[in-house]
Backbone as ProteinMPNN parsed JSONL, in Angstrom:
{"seq_chain_A": "MFKSTLKQSLNDEWYTYPHTVRLILPYVEYFHRIWCPFDTANSHFVKELRAAGHEVIHSHIADGQDFFTFAPPTEDYDAIISNPPFSLRDRIYQRLFALQKPFAVLGSERGLVDSRTRFDLFKENRFEILIPQGRRQFFNGDKILTPPFQTWFICHDVLPKQIVFCDSEEKERKMHYDKHAHHPHHR", "coords_chain_A": {"N_chain_A": [[-31.33, 97.601, -22.268], [-31.237, 94.837, -21.509], [-28.842, 94.062, -22.809], [-26.975, 95.681, -21.489], [-27.191, 94.723, -18.861], [-26.359, 92.081, -19.267], [-23.732, 92.505, -20.128], [-22.593, 93.65, -17.808], [-22.842, 91.455, -16.124], [-20.912, 89.693, -16.927], [-18.658, 89.907, -15.411], [-17.661, 88.025, -12.763], [-17.612, 88.687, -10.086], [-19.787, 89.314, -8.039], [-21.691, 90.291, -5.298], [-23.598, 88.972, -2.542], [-26.68, 89.911, -1.107], [-27.649, 90.302, 2.377], [-30.352, 89.447, 2.944], [-30.834, 87.512, 1.02], [-28.998, 85.508, 1.7], [-30.083, 84.777, 4.154], [-32.278, 83.244, 3.419], [-31.504, 80.572, 3.194], [-30.824, 79.814, 5.739], [-32.744, 78.505, 7.595], [-32.52, 75.872, 6.783], [-29.977, 74.966, 7.188], [-29.29, 74.765, 9.798], [-28.429, 72.517, 11.148], [-25.815, 72.102, 10.583], [-22.828, 72.722, 11.994], [-20.263, 73.666, 11.469], [-19.231, 75.545, 8.844], [-17.992, 75.836, 5.544], [-17.153, 78.491, 3.546], [-16.276, 78.842, 0.485], [-15.839, 80.825, -1.455], [-15.481, 83.324, -0.427], [-14.713, 86.309, 1.395], [-13.788, 87.705, 4.62], [-15.595, 89.759, 4.837], [-17.87, 88.979, 3.545], [-21.386, 88.564, 3.153], [-22.394, 86.029, 3.454], [-20.57, 84.84, 5.248], [-20.867, 86.591, 7.448], [-23.691, 86.423, 8.068], [-24.045, 83.665, 8.545], [-22.341, 83.305, 10.742], [-23.644, 85.013, 12.559], [-25.9, 83.515, 12.944], [-24.954, 81.55, 14.535], [-23.119, 79.662, 13.585], [-19.899, 78.117, 13.134], [-17.515, 79.427, 10.979], [-15.493, 78.885, 8.196], [-13.73, 80.699, 5.917], [-12.704, 81.246, 2.536], [-10.907, 82.56, -0.257], [-10.086, 83.242, -3.635], [-8.57, 85.543, -4.014], [-7.042, 85.6, -1.766], [-5.25, 83.65, -2.24], [-6.374, 81.149, -2.095], [-7.586, 78.965, -3.941], [-10.518, 77.492, -4.979], [-10.433, 75.147, -6.498], [-8.076, 73.927, -5.891], [-7.645, 74.141, -3.198], [-8.77, 73.132, 0.008], [-10.179, 73.063, 3.235], [-9.201, 70.826, 5.931], [-11.169, 67.882, 5.832], [-12.527, 67.165, 8.177], [-12.886, 69.56, 9.414], [-15.116, 70.958, 8.582], [-18.685, 70.867, 8.057], [-20.461, 71.411, 6.015], [-20.853, 73.117, 2.841], [-21.312, 76.41, 1.846], [-22.17, 79.059, -0.257], [-21.708, 81.702, -2.747], [-20.818, 80.992, -5.727], [-18.702, 81.751, -8.63], [-20.602, 82.075, -11.503], [-19.723, 81.552, -14.084], [-17.988, 79.437, -13.981], [-19.349, 77.144, -13.46], [-19.593, 74.382, -14.31], [-17.128, 73.129, -13.549], [-17.184, 73.819, -10.855], [-19.511, 72.508, -9.787], [-18.722, 69.87, -10.311], [-16.509, 69.619, -8.58], [-17.762, 70.181, -6.097], [-19.57, 67.977, -5.792], [-17.638, 65.953, -5.791], [-16.298, 66.416, -3.391], [-17.983, 65.355, -1.527], [-19.638, 66.403, 0.522], [-22.393, 67.96, 2.231], [-23.965, 70.645, 0.467], [-24.872, 74.063, -0.311], [-25.301, 76.237, -2.726], [-25.48, 79.293, -4.523], [-27.064, 79.476, -7.679], [-27.781, 79.754, -11.169], [-31.006, 79.493, -12.622], [-31.188, 79.447, -15.266], [-29.91, 77.519, -17.71], [-29.233, 75.418, -16.024], [-28.926, 72.657, -16.447], [-27.88, 72.597, -19.029], [-25.418, 71.983, -20.138], [-23.542, 69.097, -21.068], [-21.946, 68.084, -19.063], [-23.049, 69.181, -16.627], [-25.645, 68.149, -16.869], [-25.174, 65.358, -16.663], [-23.986, 65.27, -14.093], [-26.079, 66.161, -12.36], [-27.968, 64.28, -12.964], [-26.82, 61.97, -11.998], [-26.333, 62.367, -9.296], [-27.672, 63.007, -6.018], [-29.683, 65.843, -5.455], [-31.01, 69.037, -4.471], [-33.261, 71.828, -4.788], [-33.681, 75.132, -3.782], [-36.088, 77.4, -4.3], [-36.525, 80.675, -4.419], [-39.117, 83.168, -4.341], [-39.37, 85.411, -7.031], [-36.704, 87.471, -8.469], [-33.268, 87.593, -7.557], [-31.105, 90.184, -6.379], [-27.781, 91.443, -6.856], [-24.635, 92.887, -5.818], [-21.836, 95.088, -6.426], [-19.688, 97.111, -5.123], [-20.941, 100.256, -5.783], [-22.575, 99.415, -7.775], [-25.461, 97.702, -8.916], [-26.853, 94.586, -9.709], [-29.443, 93.033, -11.361], [-30.063, 90.069, -12.442], [-31.326, 88.738, -15.598], [-32.69, 86.414, -15.014], [-33.799, 83.814, -12.758], [-32.348, 83.19, -9.551], [-31.284, 80.468, -7.747], [-30.901, 78.368, -4.815], [-28.775, 75.793, -5.144], [-28.556, 72.594, -4.01], [-27.167, 69.899, -2.012], [-27.948, 67.218, -0.088], [-29.208, 68.876, 1.855], [-31.808, 70.125, 1.862], [-35.248, 69.332, 2.85], [-36.787, 68.103, 0.889], [-36.772, 67.461, -2.692], [-37.454, 69.763, -4.235], [-37.992, 72.925, -3.025], [-40.039, 75.615, -2.376], [-39.852, 79.062, -1.594], [-41.496, 81.834, -0.286], [-40.741, 84.29, 0.857], [-38.245, 85.88, 2.887], [-39.294, 86.437, 5.438], [-41.504, 84.675, 5.662], [-40.117, 82.264, 5.552], [-38.661, 82.367, 7.926], [-40.662, 82.179, 9.815], [-41.678, 79.721, 9.359], [-42.72, 76.552, 10.493], [-40.691, 73.864, 11.29], [-39.967, 70.591, 11.369], [-37.26, 69.303, 12.599], [-36.02, 66.696, 12.925], [-37.613, 64.822, 11.592], [-37.623, 65.662, 8.954], [-35.075, 66.186, 8.052], [-32.457, 65.665, 5.684], [-30.393, 63.893, 6.401], [-31.573, 62.046, 7.959], [-32.918, 60.213, 6.523]], "CA_chain_A": [[-31.286, 97.206, -20.872], [-30.763, 93.47, -21.395], [-27.432, 94.012, -23.192], [-26.176, 96.292, -20.432], [-27.188, 93.782, -17.738], [-25.531, 90.954, -19.652], [-22.35, 92.962, -20.145], [-22.17, 93.772, -16.42], [-22.822, 90.162, -15.454], [-19.765, 88.921, -17.359], [-17.763, 89.929, -14.274], [-18.221, 87.07, -11.796], [-17.461, 89.158, -8.709], [-21.012, 89.962, -7.583], [-21.868, 89.927, -3.899], [-24.947, 88.595, -2.153], [-27.295, 90.684, -0.028], [-27.964, 89.489, 3.554], [-31.674, 88.813, 2.909], [-30.741, 86.301, 0.199], [-28.31, 84.506, 2.519], [-30.994, 84.32, 5.212], [-33.234, 82.268, 2.886], [-31.02, 79.203, 3.37], [-30.526, 79.561, 7.153], [-33.568, 77.486, 8.269], [-32.207, 74.531, 6.301], [-28.588, 74.599, 7.481], [-29.05, 74.884, 11.234], [-27.806, 71.28, 11.621], [-24.387, 72.118, 10.274], [-22.184, 73.647, 12.931], [-19.057, 74.242, 10.862], [-19.51, 75.814, 7.427], [-16.919, 76.387, 4.707], [-17.581, 79.424, 2.489], [-15.057, 78.811, -0.32], [-15.724, 81.931, -2.408], [-15.86, 84.437, 0.431], [-13.792, 86.986, 2.306], [-14.378, 87.94, 5.945], [-16.659, 90.744, 4.691], [-18.999, 88.378, 2.83], [-22.62, 88.421, 3.915], [-22.521, 84.62, 3.819], [-19.781, 84.66, 6.471], [-21.485, 87.362, 8.54], [-25.014, 85.903, 8.43], [-23.88, 82.338, 9.133], [-21.799, 83.499, 12.098], [-24.705, 85.6, 13.383], [-26.841, 82.43, 13.227], [-24.315, 80.633, 15.466], [-22.24, 78.687, 12.935], [-18.474, 78.367, 12.956], [-17.349, 79.605, 9.533], [-14.185, 78.979, 7.559], [-13.91, 81.326, 4.606], [-11.522, 81.282, 1.673], [-11.15, 83.312, -1.491], [-8.953, 83.18, -4.552], [-7.744, 86.742, -3.805], [-6.142, 85.279, -0.657], [-4.438, 82.512, -2.657], [-7.072, 79.899, -1.789], [-8.384, 78.616, -5.11], [-11.46, 76.409, -4.673], [-10.107, 73.924, -7.231], [-6.845, 73.328, -5.358], [-7.618, 74.295, -1.747], [-9.925, 72.773, 0.841], [-9.792, 72.806, 4.621], [-9.331, 69.395, 6.254], [-12.572, 67.468, 5.754], [-13.145, 67.132, 9.507], [-13.049, 70.94, 9.898], [-16.37, 71.565, 8.136], [-19.807, 69.952, 7.859], [-21.19, 71.756, 4.791], [-20.308, 74.194, 2.01], [-22.371, 77.358, 1.493], [-21.537, 80.225, -0.862], [-22.135, 82.207, -4.045], [-19.669, 80.809, -6.612], [-18.787, 82.395, -9.952], [-21.477, 81.314, -12.39], [-19.045, 81.181, -15.331], [-17.203, 78.22, -13.759], [-20.263, 76.219, -12.789], [-19.305, 72.966, -14.579], [-16.022, 72.703, -12.67], [-17.588, 73.99, -9.458], [-20.396, 71.414, -9.409], [-17.923, 68.645, -10.284], [-15.722, 69.61, -7.337], [-18.677, 70.085, -4.966], [-20.01, 66.588, -5.639], [-16.463, 65.138, -5.473], [-15.948, 66.614, -1.985], [-18.91, 64.5, -0.766], [-20.161, 67.118, 1.685], [-23.591, 68.726, 1.903], [-23.688, 72.006, 0.008], [-25.936, 74.961, -0.77], [-24.647, 77.326, -3.44], [-26.356, 80.011, -5.447], [-26.881, 79.119, -9.071], [-28.768, 80.273, -12.103], [-31.948, 78.529, -13.187], [-30.91, 79.433, -16.702], [-28.804, 76.65, -18.078], [-28.83, 74.536, -14.928], [-28.462, 71.372, -16.988], [-27.746, 72.697, -20.477], [-24.176, 71.378, -20.607], [-23.536, 67.645, -20.849], [-21.319, 67.872, -17.756], [-24.036, 69.425, -15.565], [-26.729, 67.185, -17.045], [-24.74, 64.084, -16.087], [-23.787, 65.435, -12.647], [-27.355, 66.226, -11.656], [-28.649, 63.008, -13.202], [-26.157, 60.901, -11.25], [-26.176, 62.717, -7.887], [-28.831, 63.591, -5.327], [-29.614, 67.292, -5.32], [-32.25, 69.732, -4.176], [-33.273, 73.221, -5.222], [-34.496, 76.088, -3.036], [-36.507, 78.396, -5.285], [-37.182, 81.841, -3.822], [-40.006, 83.934, -5.219], [-38.752, 86.59, -7.638], [-35.29, 87.438, -8.835], [-32.316, 88.121, -6.574], [-30.188, 91.23, -6.816], [-26.411, 91.331, -6.378], [-23.982, 94.19, -5.862], [-20.38, 95.208, -6.446], [-19.516, 98.534, -4.866], [-22.216, 100.968, -5.921], [-23.325, 98.823, -8.89], [-26.441, 96.669, -8.561], [-27.196, 93.728, -10.837], [-30.605, 92.152, -11.294], [-29.945, 89.232, -13.643], [-32.589, 88.478, -16.295], [-33.08, 85.043, -14.712], [-33.909, 83.557, -11.326], [-31.202, 82.595, -8.877], [-31.75, 79.471, -6.8], [-29.89, 77.642, -4.059], [-28.591, 74.431, -5.617], [-28.128, 71.938, -2.77], [-26.948, 68.458, -1.926], [-28.142, 66.756, 1.296], [-29.524, 70.023, 2.704], [-33.24, 70.409, 1.953], [-36.075, 68.187, 3.229], [-37.291, 67.441, -0.315], [-35.966, 67.866, -3.849], [-37.751, 71.145, -4.617], [-38.624, 73.693, -1.964], [-40.334, 76.99, -2.77], [-39.994, 79.97, -0.453], [-42.122, 83.086, -0.701], [-39.947, 85.433, 1.29], [-37.439, 85.652, 4.086], [-40.154, 86.459, 6.621], [-42.268, 83.428, 5.735], [-39.183, 81.192, 5.876], [-38.29, 82.468, 9.332], [-41.815, 81.789, 10.625], [-42.085, 78.372, 9.0], [-42.451, 75.496, 11.469], [-39.877, 72.886, 10.602], [-39.63, 69.473, 12.241], [-35.864, 69.007, 12.267], [-35.615, 65.298, 12.857], [-38.417, 64.066, 10.632], [-37.449, 66.11, 7.569], [-33.674, 66.44, 7.685], [-32.011, 64.666, 4.723], [-29.502, 62.889, 6.988], [-32.39, 61.105, 8.718], [-33.717, 59.466, 5.541]], "C_chain_A": [[-30.71, 95.799, -20.722], [-29.274, 93.376, -21.724], [-26.545, 94.598, -22.106], [-26.104, 95.379, -19.213], [-26.272, 92.607, -18.048], [-24.058, 91.341, -19.619], [-21.808, 93.075, -18.717], [-21.989, 92.406, -15.78], [-21.641, 89.301, -15.882], [-18.667, 88.93, -16.297], [-18.391, 89.043, -13.207], [-18.152, 87.536, -10.353], [-18.668, 89.999, -8.318], [-21.339, 89.417, -6.208], [-23.345, 89.784, -3.556], [-25.443, 89.457, -1.002], [-27.649, 89.762, 1.145], [-29.316, 88.785, 3.479], [-31.685, 87.565, 2.028], [-30.061, 85.187, 0.987], [-29.274, 83.927, 3.555], [-32.036, 83.313, 4.716], [-32.805, 80.825, 3.158], [-30.844, 78.839, 4.847], [-31.423, 78.516, 7.819], [-33.185, 76.048, 7.91], [-30.797, 74.071, 6.671], [-28.268, 74.662, 8.975], [-28.382, 73.647, 11.824], [-26.308, 71.271, 11.449], [-23.707, 73.171, 11.143], [-21.004, 74.378, 12.294], [-19.235, 74.328, 9.35], [-18.253, 76.341, 6.748], [-17.57, 77.237, 3.632], [-16.381, 79.619, 1.565], [-14.867, 79.949, -1.325], [-15.908, 83.254, -1.684], [-14.684, 85.003, 1.23], [-14.5, 87.158, 3.652], [-15.551, 88.914, 5.869], [-17.899, 90.21, 3.979], [-20.226, 88.3, 3.731], [-22.906, 86.955, 4.242], [-21.798, 84.376, 5.146], [-20.471, 85.348, 7.644], [-22.811, 86.767, 8.999], [-24.922, 84.509, 9.062], [-23.314, 82.429, 10.549], [-22.862, 84.059, 13.039], [-25.737, 84.533, 13.776], [-26.212, 81.344, 14.115], [-23.405, 79.577, 14.868], [-20.779, 79.106, 13.066], [-18.257, 78.436, 11.442], [-15.873, 79.689, 9.169], [-14.448, 79.637, 6.216], [-12.602, 81.295, 3.845], [-11.908, 81.991, 0.381], [-9.899, 83.268, -2.341], [-8.026, 84.386, -4.398], [-6.746, 86.549, -2.662], [-5.285, 84.059, -0.966], [-5.085, 81.161, -2.375], [-8.072, 79.602, -2.905], [-9.235, 77.388, -4.786], [-11.071, 75.089, -5.339], [-8.857, 73.235, -6.714], [-6.769, 73.374, -3.835], [-8.908, 73.772, -1.133], [-9.413, 72.609, 2.263], [-9.857, 71.296, 4.882], [-10.809, 69.018, 6.373], [-13.27, 67.43, 7.113], [-13.392, 68.529, 10.069], [-14.349, 71.606, 9.453], [-17.408, 70.493, 7.846], [-20.534, 70.184, 6.545], [-20.501, 72.929, 4.105], [-21.466, 75.097, 1.608], [-21.708, 78.604, 0.92], [-22.264, 80.67, -2.134], [-20.94, 82.103, -4.98], [-19.812, 81.581, -7.919], [-19.575, 81.509, -10.924], [-20.744, 80.828, -13.645], [-18.251, 79.884, -15.198], [-18.062, 77.077, -13.226], [-20.007, 74.748, -13.098], [-18.253, 72.45, -13.605], [-16.416, 72.795, -11.199], [-18.489, 72.851, -9.011], [-19.644, 70.082, -9.373], [-17.155, 68.543, -8.966], [-16.634, 69.484, -6.117], [-19.14, 68.645, -4.752], [-18.839, 65.679, -5.258], [-16.066, 65.264, -3.997], [-16.842, 65.804, -1.042], [-19.336, 65.115, 0.563], [-21.488, 67.756, 1.284], [-23.203, 70.124, 1.424], [-24.961, 72.727, -0.372], [-25.23, 76.147, -1.408], [-25.652, 78.007, -4.353], [-26.026, 79.608, -6.874], [-28.027, 79.654, -9.903], [-29.7, 79.166, -12.552], [-31.724, 78.401, -14.678], [-29.702, 78.53, -16.95], [-28.36, 75.696, -16.994], [-28.28, 73.217, -15.455], [-28.262, 71.427, -18.506], [-26.393, 72.221, -21.0], [-24.239, 69.885, -20.299], [-22.956, 67.329, -19.469], [-22.329, 68.047, -16.632], [-25.202, 68.448, -15.659], [-26.366, 65.865, -16.373], [-24.555, 64.179, -14.58], [-25.107, 65.408, -11.887], [-28.18, 64.954, -11.865], [-28.109, 61.923, -12.269], [-26.031, 61.168, -9.754], [-27.476, 63.253, -7.305], [-28.627, 65.094, -5.226], [-30.992, 67.826, -5.0], [-32.121, 71.171, -4.662], [-34.196, 74.019, -4.303], [-34.809, 77.231, -3.991], [-37.212, 79.541, -4.569], [-38.092, 82.519, -4.845], [-39.235, 85.135, -5.759], [-37.277, 86.404, -7.944], [-34.455, 88.086, -7.74], [-31.524, 89.255, -7.199], [-28.826, 90.975, -6.184], [-25.77, 92.701, -6.486], [-22.472, 94.034, -5.949], [-20.097, 96.693, -6.321], [-20.863, 99.218, -4.953], [-23.047, 100.459, -7.102], [-24.25, 97.731, -8.371], [-26.793, 95.906, -9.83], [-28.449, 92.931, -10.499], [-30.55, 91.298, -12.549], [-31.311, 88.981, -14.288], [-33.058, 87.03, -16.115], [-33.191, 84.899, -13.196], [-32.627, 82.922, -10.804], [-31.747, 81.703, -7.772], [-30.593, 79.006, -5.929], [-29.894, 76.208, -4.586], [-27.932, 73.684, -4.453], [-27.899, 70.447, -2.961], [-27.006, 68.078, -0.448], [-28.406, 67.895, 2.279], [-31.028, 70.181, 2.919], [-34.053, 69.158, 2.28], [-36.713, 67.452, 2.048], [-36.582, 68.056, -1.517], [-36.227, 69.301, -4.3], [-38.511, 71.8, -3.48], [-38.819, 75.11, -2.479], [-40.387, 77.845, -1.515], [-40.486, 81.318, -0.968], [-41.277, 84.296, -0.353], [-39.169, 85.045, 2.526], [-38.319, 85.571, 5.326], [-40.941, 85.16, 6.763], [-41.353, 82.269, 6.094], [-38.847, 81.2, 7.36], [-39.411, 81.967, 10.229], [-42.227, 80.33, 10.407], [-41.744, 77.381, 10.116], [-41.772, 74.348, 10.739], [-39.492, 71.788, 11.582], [-38.255, 68.95, 11.835], [-35.614, 67.523, 12.013], [-36.378, 64.513, 11.799], [-38.078, 64.415, 9.192], [-36.005, 66.324, 7.152], [-33.151, 65.32, 6.776], [-31.11, 63.581, 5.328], [-30.262, 61.864, 7.82], [-33.28, 60.287, 7.785], [-33.626, 57.98, 5.775]], "O_chain_A": [[-29.807, 95.578, -19.915], [-28.522, 92.7, -21.021], [-25.47, 94.064, -21.832], [-25.047, 95.274, -18.591], [-25.495, 92.182, -17.193], [-23.227, 90.576, -19.13], [-20.688, 92.644, -18.446], [-21.077, 92.217, -14.975], [-21.386, 88.269, -15.26], [-17.823, 88.034, -16.289], [-19.525, 89.28, -12.79], [-18.608, 86.814, -9.466], [-18.596, 91.227, -8.268], [-21.269, 88.209, -5.982], [-24.215, 90.387, -4.185], [-24.715, 89.704, -0.04], [-27.919, 88.579, 0.941], [-29.427, 87.636, 3.908], [-32.473, 86.651, 2.27], [-30.505, 84.04, 0.942], [-29.274, 82.721, 3.8], [-32.621, 82.596, 5.528], [-33.654, 79.951, 3.333], [-30.726, 77.658, 5.171], [-30.901, 77.687, 8.564], [-33.495, 75.118, 8.654], [-30.462, 72.901, 6.483], [-27.102, 74.617, 9.364], [-27.816, 73.729, 12.914], [-25.608, 70.504, 12.11], [-23.988, 74.364, 11.028], [-20.78, 75.561, 12.552], [-19.371, 73.312, 8.669], [-17.539, 77.18, 7.298], [-18.435, 76.765, 2.893], [-15.543, 80.481, 1.831], [-13.827, 80.02, -1.98], [-16.433, 84.207, -2.259], [-13.795, 84.276, 1.672], [-15.668, 86.798, 3.799], [-16.416, 88.901, 6.744], [-18.881, 90.936, 3.831], [-20.118, 88.008, 4.922], [-23.598, 86.672, 5.22], [-22.36, 83.772, 6.06], [-20.638, 84.753, 8.709], [-23.034, 86.622, 10.201], [-25.646, 84.212, 10.012], [-23.758, 81.713, 11.447], [-22.967, 83.626, 14.187], [-26.373, 84.642, 14.824], [-26.855, 80.337, 14.415], [-22.96, 78.677, 15.581], [-20.462, 80.295, 13.104], [-18.763, 77.589, 10.707], [-15.111, 80.458, 9.755], [-15.301, 79.178, 5.457], [-11.523, 81.314, 4.438], [-13.073, 82.015, -0.016], [-8.783, 83.258, -1.822], [-6.822, 84.268, -4.626], [-5.731, 87.242, -2.593], [-4.662, 83.492, -0.068], [-4.408, 80.134, -2.414], [-9.249, 79.948, -2.813], [-8.707, 76.359, -4.362], [-11.352, 74.02, -4.796], [-8.599, 72.082, -7.059], [-5.915, 72.715, -3.242], [-9.993, 73.949, -1.685], [-8.326, 72.071, 2.473], [-10.502, 70.569, 4.127], [-11.599, 69.761, 6.954], [-14.48, 67.641, 7.189], [-14.045, 68.665, 11.103], [-14.654, 72.711, 9.901], [-17.081, 69.375, 7.449], [-21.156, 69.266, 6.01], [-19.685, 73.633, 4.7], [-22.48, 74.625, 1.094], [-20.789, 79.152, 1.528], [-23.279, 80.099, -2.532], [-20.124, 83.022, -5.033], [-20.908, 82.013, -8.275], [-19.243, 80.342, -11.13], [-21.11, 79.796, -14.209], [-17.879, 79.29, -16.209], [-17.545, 76.147, -12.607], [-20.192, 73.917, -12.209], [-18.468, 71.451, -12.919], [-16.028, 71.949, -10.393], [-18.256, 72.274, -7.949], [-19.9, 69.254, -8.5], [-17.159, 67.496, -8.318], [-16.306, 68.746, -5.188], [-19.101, 68.151, -3.626], [-19.018, 64.736, -4.488], [-15.55, 64.309, -3.418], [-16.487, 65.593, 0.117], [-19.388, 64.439, 1.59], [-21.688, 68.064, 0.109], [-22.238, 70.713, 1.912], [-25.977, 72.117, -0.705], [-24.63, 76.967, -0.712], [-26.561, 77.369, -4.885], [-24.862, 79.423, -7.23], [-29.102, 79.965, -9.39], [-29.268, 78.047, -12.83], [-32.032, 77.373, -15.28], [-28.61, 78.779, -16.441], [-27.23, 75.208, -17.026], [-27.272, 72.72, -14.953], [-28.452, 70.424, -19.194], [-26.237, 72.069, -22.212], [-24.923, 69.469, -19.364], [-23.422, 66.414, -18.79], [-22.461, 67.173, -15.776], [-25.694, 67.971, -14.636], [-27.156, 65.317, -15.604], [-24.932, 63.256, -13.857], [-25.234, 64.707, -10.883], [-29.003, 64.602, -11.019], [-28.858, 61.063, -11.808], [-25.652, 60.265, -9.008], [-28.278, 63.871, -8.005], [-27.523, 65.56, -4.945], [-32.005, 67.163, -5.224], [-31.021, 71.664, -4.912], [-35.343, 73.637, -4.074], [-33.91, 77.943, -4.437], [-38.364, 79.402, -4.157], [-37.859, 82.448, -6.052], [-38.523, 85.801, -5.008], [-36.692, 85.346, -7.714], [-34.902, 89.024, -7.08], [-31.302, 89.276, -8.409], [-28.727, 90.372, -5.115], [-26.295, 93.582, -7.166], [-21.911, 92.997, -5.596], [-20.244, 97.447, -7.283], [-21.816, 98.819, -4.284], [-24.107, 101.012, -7.397], [-23.878, 96.94, -7.503], [-27.005, 96.499, -10.888], [-28.506, 92.243, -9.48], [-30.95, 91.756, -13.619], [-32.335, 89.007, -13.604], [-33.75, 86.49, -16.979], [-32.731, 85.76, -12.446], [-31.923, 82.215, -11.524], [-32.57, 82.131, -6.963], [-29.431, 79.226, -6.27], [-30.897, 75.502, -4.484], [-26.876, 74.092, -3.968], [-28.364, 69.832, -3.92], [-26.205, 68.562, 0.351], [-27.894, 67.886, 3.399], [-31.471, 70.354, 4.054], [-33.602, 68.043, 2.019], [-37.134, 66.304, 2.19], [-35.873, 69.053, -1.381], [-35.291, 69.989, -4.709], [-39.54, 71.297, -3.03], [-37.875, 75.735, -2.964], [-40.905, 77.41, -0.486], [-39.97, 81.862, -1.944], [-41.116, 85.211, -1.161], [-39.414, 84.001, 3.131], [-38.1, 84.711, 6.18], [-41.036, 84.607, 7.859], [-41.747, 81.382, 6.852], [-38.758, 80.14, 7.98], [-39.15, 81.393, 11.287], [-43.019, 79.777, 11.169], [-40.622, 77.369, 10.622], [-42.237, 73.915, 9.685], [-38.756, 72.044, 12.536], [-38.119, 68.238, 10.84], [-35.051, 67.153, 10.983], [-35.812, 63.616, 11.175], [-38.222, 63.579, 8.301], [-35.747, 66.62, 5.985], [-33.376, 64.144, 7.064], [-31.07, 62.463, 4.814], [-29.666, 60.916, 8.331], [-34.289, 59.731, 8.22], [-34.235, 57.201, 5.042]]}, "name": "protein", "num_of_chains": 1, "seq": "MFKSTLKQSLNDEWYTYPHTVRLILPYVEYFHRIWCPFDTANSHFVKELRAAGHEVIHSHIADGQDFFTFAPPTEDYDAIISNPPFSLRDRIYQRLFALQKPFAVLGSERGLVDSRTRFDLFKENRFEILIPQGRRQFFNGDKILTPPFQTWFICHDVLPKQIVFCDSEEKERKMHYDKHAHHPHHR"}
């Protein structure tokens, strides 16, 4: 089972279910314009963020918009939210911090800081982690992947404190949240 899951996960094109995207929504309501740099128009990130009232710019390498060479004008977006390919995480985190915008991206708890590059990036930059209860599932067509590790939202200037635990989507939606007192931009 583990070998088959690992073999499937070597393909980085795994899509996020809407309920996973909704976990981050209570924390990004301040950002009106969101860039989803690893997403097509059919992405649940794009759909759920738009349904929540955000303006969304999406880009994807399949459309010739490589995250490492493309970015919308900085004034066109307030934050970056997406599910990037886990295999490129060193380069992705480097670019995310270099863009100097708030971000919330899905990432694996496994190996979060096991490379020297990631260790130094997270040591030298402010970051937060949203830890949902349980493991997330992903899909690609009719295939479903449940990785043998937890998937977290790795954030920068998004969450009210460095580590936030969430039990479920329903509890997050019902949670009372004082916007002005706890928003990172009001520190």
